[in-house]
PDB file of C-alpha atoms in Angstrom:
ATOM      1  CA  UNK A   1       0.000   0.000   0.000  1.00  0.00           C
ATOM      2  CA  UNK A   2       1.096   3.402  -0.604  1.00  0.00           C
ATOM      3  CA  UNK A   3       3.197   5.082   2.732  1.00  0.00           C
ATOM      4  CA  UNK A   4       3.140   9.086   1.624  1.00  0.00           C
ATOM      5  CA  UNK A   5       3.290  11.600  -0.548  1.00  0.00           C
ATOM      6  CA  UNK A   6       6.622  11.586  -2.487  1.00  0.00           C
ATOM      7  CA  UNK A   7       6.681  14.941  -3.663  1.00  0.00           C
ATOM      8  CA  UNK A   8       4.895  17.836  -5.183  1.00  0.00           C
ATOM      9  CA  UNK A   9       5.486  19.463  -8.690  1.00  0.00           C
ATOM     10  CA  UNK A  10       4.797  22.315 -10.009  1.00  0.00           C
ATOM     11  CA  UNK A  11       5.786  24.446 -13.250  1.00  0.00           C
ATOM     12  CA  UNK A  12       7.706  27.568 -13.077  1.00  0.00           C
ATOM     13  CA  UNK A  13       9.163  30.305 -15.498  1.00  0.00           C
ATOM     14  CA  UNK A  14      12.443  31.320 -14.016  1.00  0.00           C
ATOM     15  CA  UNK A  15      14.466  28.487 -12.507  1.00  0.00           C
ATOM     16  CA  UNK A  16      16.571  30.433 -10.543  1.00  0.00           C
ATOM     17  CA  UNK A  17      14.434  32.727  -9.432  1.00  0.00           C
ATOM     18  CA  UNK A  18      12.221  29.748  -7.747  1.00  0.00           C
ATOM     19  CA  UNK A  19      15.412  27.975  -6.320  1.00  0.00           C
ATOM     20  CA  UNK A  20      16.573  31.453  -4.291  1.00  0.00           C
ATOM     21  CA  UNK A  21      13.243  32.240  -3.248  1.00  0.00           C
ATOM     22  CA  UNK A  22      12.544  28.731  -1.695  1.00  0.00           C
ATOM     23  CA  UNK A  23      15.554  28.233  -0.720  1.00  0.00           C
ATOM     24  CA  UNK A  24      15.951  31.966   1.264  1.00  0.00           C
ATOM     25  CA  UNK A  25      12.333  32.598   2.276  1.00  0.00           C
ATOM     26  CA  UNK A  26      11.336  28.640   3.020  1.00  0.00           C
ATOM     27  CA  UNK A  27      14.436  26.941   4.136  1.00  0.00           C
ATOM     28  CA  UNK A  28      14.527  24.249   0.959  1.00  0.00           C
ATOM     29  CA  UNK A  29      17.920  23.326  -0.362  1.00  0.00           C
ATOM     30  CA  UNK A  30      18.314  21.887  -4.008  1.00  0.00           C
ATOM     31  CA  UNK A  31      19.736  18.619  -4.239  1.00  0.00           C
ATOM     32  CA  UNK A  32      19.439  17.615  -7.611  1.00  0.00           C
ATOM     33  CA  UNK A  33      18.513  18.456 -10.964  1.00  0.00           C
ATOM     34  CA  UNK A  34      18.399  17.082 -14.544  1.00  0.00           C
ATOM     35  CA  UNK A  35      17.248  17.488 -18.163  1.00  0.00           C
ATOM     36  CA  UNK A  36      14.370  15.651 -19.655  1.00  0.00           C
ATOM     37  CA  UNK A  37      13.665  14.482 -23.088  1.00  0.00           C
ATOM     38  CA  UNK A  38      10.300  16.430 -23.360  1.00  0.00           C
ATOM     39  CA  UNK A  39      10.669  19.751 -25.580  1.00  0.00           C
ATOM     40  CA  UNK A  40       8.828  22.424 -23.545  1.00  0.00           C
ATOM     41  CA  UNK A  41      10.790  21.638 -20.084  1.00  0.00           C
ATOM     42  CA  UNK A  42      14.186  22.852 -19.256  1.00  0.00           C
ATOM     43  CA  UNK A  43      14.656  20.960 -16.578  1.00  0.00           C
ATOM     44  CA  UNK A  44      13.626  19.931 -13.421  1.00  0.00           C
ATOM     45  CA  UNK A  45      14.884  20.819 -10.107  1.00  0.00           C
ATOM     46  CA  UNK A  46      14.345  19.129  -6.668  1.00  0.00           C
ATOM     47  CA  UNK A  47      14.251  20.973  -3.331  1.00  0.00           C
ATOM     48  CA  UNK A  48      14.281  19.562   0.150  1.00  0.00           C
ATOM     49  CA  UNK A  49      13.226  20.594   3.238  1.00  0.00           C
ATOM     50  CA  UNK A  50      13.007  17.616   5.595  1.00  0.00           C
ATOM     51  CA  UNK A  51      11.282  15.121   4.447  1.00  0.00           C
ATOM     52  CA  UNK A  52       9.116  17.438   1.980  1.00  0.00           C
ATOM     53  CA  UNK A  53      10.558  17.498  -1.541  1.00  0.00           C
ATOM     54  CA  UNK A  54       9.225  20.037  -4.042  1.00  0.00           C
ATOM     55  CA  UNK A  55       9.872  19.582  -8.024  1.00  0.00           C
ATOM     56  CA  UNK A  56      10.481  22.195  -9.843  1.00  0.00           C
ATOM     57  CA  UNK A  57      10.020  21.953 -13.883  1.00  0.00           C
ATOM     58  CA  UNK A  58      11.126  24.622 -15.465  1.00  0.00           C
ATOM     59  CA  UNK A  59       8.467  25.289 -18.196  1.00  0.00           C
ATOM     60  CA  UNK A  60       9.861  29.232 -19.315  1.00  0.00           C
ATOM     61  CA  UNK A  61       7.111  30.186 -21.935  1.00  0.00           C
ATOM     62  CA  UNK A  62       4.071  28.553 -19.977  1.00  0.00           C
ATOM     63  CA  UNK A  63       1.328  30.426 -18.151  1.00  0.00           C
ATOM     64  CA  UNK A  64       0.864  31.480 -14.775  1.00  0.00           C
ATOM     65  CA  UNK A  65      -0.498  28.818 -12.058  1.00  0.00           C
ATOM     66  CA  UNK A  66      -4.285  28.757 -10.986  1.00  0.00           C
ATOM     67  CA  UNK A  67      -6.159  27.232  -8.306  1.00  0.00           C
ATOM     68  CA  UNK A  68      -2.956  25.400  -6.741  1.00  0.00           C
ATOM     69  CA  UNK A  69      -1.432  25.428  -3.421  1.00  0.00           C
ATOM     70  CA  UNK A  70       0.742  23.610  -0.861  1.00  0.00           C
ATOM     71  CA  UNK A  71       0.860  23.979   2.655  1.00  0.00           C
ATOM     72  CA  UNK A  72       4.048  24.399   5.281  1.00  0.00           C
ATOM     73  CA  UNK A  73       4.005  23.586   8.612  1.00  0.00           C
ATOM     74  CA  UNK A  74       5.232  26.299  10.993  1.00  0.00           C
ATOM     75  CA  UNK A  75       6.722  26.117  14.310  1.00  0.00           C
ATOM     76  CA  UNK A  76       6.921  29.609  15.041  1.00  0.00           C
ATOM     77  CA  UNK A  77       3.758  31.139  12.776  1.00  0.00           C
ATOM     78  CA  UNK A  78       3.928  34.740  13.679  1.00  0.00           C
ATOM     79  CA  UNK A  79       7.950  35.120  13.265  1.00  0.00           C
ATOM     80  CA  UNK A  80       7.698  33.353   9.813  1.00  0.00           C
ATOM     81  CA  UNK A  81       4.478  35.734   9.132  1.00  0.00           C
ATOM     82  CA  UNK A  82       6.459  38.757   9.879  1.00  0.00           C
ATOM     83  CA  UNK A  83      10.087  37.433   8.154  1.00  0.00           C
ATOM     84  CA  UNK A  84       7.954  36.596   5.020  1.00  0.00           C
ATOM     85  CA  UNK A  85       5.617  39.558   4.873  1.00  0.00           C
ATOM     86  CA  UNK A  86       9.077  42.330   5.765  1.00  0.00           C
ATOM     87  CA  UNK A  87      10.460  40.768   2.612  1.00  0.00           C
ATOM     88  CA  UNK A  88       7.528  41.957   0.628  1.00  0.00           C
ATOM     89  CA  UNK A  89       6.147  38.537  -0.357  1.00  0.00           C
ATOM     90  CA  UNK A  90       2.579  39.202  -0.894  1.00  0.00           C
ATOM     91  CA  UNK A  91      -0.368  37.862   1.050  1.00  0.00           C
ATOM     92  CA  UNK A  92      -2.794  36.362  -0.497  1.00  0.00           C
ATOM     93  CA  UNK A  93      -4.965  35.399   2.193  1.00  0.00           C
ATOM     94  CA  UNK A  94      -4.051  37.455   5.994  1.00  0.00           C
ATOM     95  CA  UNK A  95      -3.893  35.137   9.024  1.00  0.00           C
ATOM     96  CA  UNK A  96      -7.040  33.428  10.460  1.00  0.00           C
ATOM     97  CA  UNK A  97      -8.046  31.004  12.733  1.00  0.00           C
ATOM     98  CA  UNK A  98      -7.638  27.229  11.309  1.00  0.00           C
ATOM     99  CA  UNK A  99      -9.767  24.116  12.082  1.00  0.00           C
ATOM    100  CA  UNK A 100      -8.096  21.842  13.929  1.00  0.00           C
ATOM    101  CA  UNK A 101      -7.930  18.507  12.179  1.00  0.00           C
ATOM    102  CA  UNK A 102      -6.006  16.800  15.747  1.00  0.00           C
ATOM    103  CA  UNK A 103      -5.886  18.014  19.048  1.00  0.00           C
ATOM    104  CA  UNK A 104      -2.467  19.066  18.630  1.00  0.00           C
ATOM    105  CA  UNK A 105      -3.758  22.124  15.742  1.00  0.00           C
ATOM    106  CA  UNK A 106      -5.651  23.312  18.207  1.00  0.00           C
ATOM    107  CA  UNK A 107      -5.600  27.207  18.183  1.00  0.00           C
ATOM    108  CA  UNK A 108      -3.621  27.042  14.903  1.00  0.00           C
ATOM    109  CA  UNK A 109      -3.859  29.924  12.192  1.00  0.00           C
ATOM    110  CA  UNK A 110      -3.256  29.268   8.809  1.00  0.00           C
ATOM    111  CA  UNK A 111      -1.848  32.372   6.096  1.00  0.00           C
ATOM    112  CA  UNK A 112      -0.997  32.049   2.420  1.00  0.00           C
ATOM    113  CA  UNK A 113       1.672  33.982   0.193  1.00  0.00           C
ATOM    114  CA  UNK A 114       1.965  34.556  -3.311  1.00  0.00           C
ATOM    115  CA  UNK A 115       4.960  32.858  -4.809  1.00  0.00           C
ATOM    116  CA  UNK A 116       6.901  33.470  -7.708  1.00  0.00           C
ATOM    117  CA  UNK A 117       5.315  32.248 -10.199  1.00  0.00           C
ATOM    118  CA  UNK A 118       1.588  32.669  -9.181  1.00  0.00           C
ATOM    119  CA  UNK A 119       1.305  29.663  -6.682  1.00  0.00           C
ATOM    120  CA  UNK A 120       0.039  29.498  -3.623  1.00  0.00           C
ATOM    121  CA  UNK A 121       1.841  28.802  -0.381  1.00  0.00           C
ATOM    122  CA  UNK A 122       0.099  28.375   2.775  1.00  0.00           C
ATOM    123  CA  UNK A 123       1.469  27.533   6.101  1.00  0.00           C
ATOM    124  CA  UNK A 124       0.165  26.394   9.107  1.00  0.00           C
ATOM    125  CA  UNK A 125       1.231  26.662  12.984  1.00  0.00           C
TER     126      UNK A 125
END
């Protein structure tokens, strides 16, 4: 039977770009990255943070993201709040209260930011 998630993938339009901001403003590192054989992707890029892995594929002439998101978990919500919104990452939804799934989310807030190219990142804590 399946045991979790592997990883989540995305497109984005500046490679780069998406590596520095995840890797300054989220903690991910890259630890690997290759070429495909499919025309319209550059290449793809993996990021880790724990055991969360986020692929990258770098897709330069597609459009913007819709109606995606992914969500952190946070173990200090309003210092990552303020570090994120200070460096002008915009919020797309301000903090509220979130519904706590276990008893250990209780009195949890959730908030979600704007990423580079048009996805949404929530995080939780």
């Amino acid at each position: 039977m399946f045991k979790r998630i592997d990883h989540i993938a995305f497109t984005v339009t500046d490679r780069e770009k998406s590596i520095a901001f995840y890797e300054k403003h989220f903690g991910f590192h890259q630890y690997y990255e290759h070429t495909v054989p499919v025309p319209a992707i550059e290449k793809i890029v993996y990021l880790k943070l724990g055991d969360t892995v986020l692929e990258l594929i770098h897709m330069p002439d597609r459009p913007q993201l819709t109606g995606y998101h992914f969500c952190l978990e946070s173990d200090d919500f309003d210092a990552d709040y303020t570090r994120l919104k200070e460096a002008g990452i915009a919020v797309e939804t301000e903090p509220h209260p979130a519904g706590a799934r276990v008893s250990r989310e209780t009195g949890w807030r959730r908030v979600v930011f704007r990423g580079p190219d048009g996805e949404s990142i929530e995080f939780r804590g």
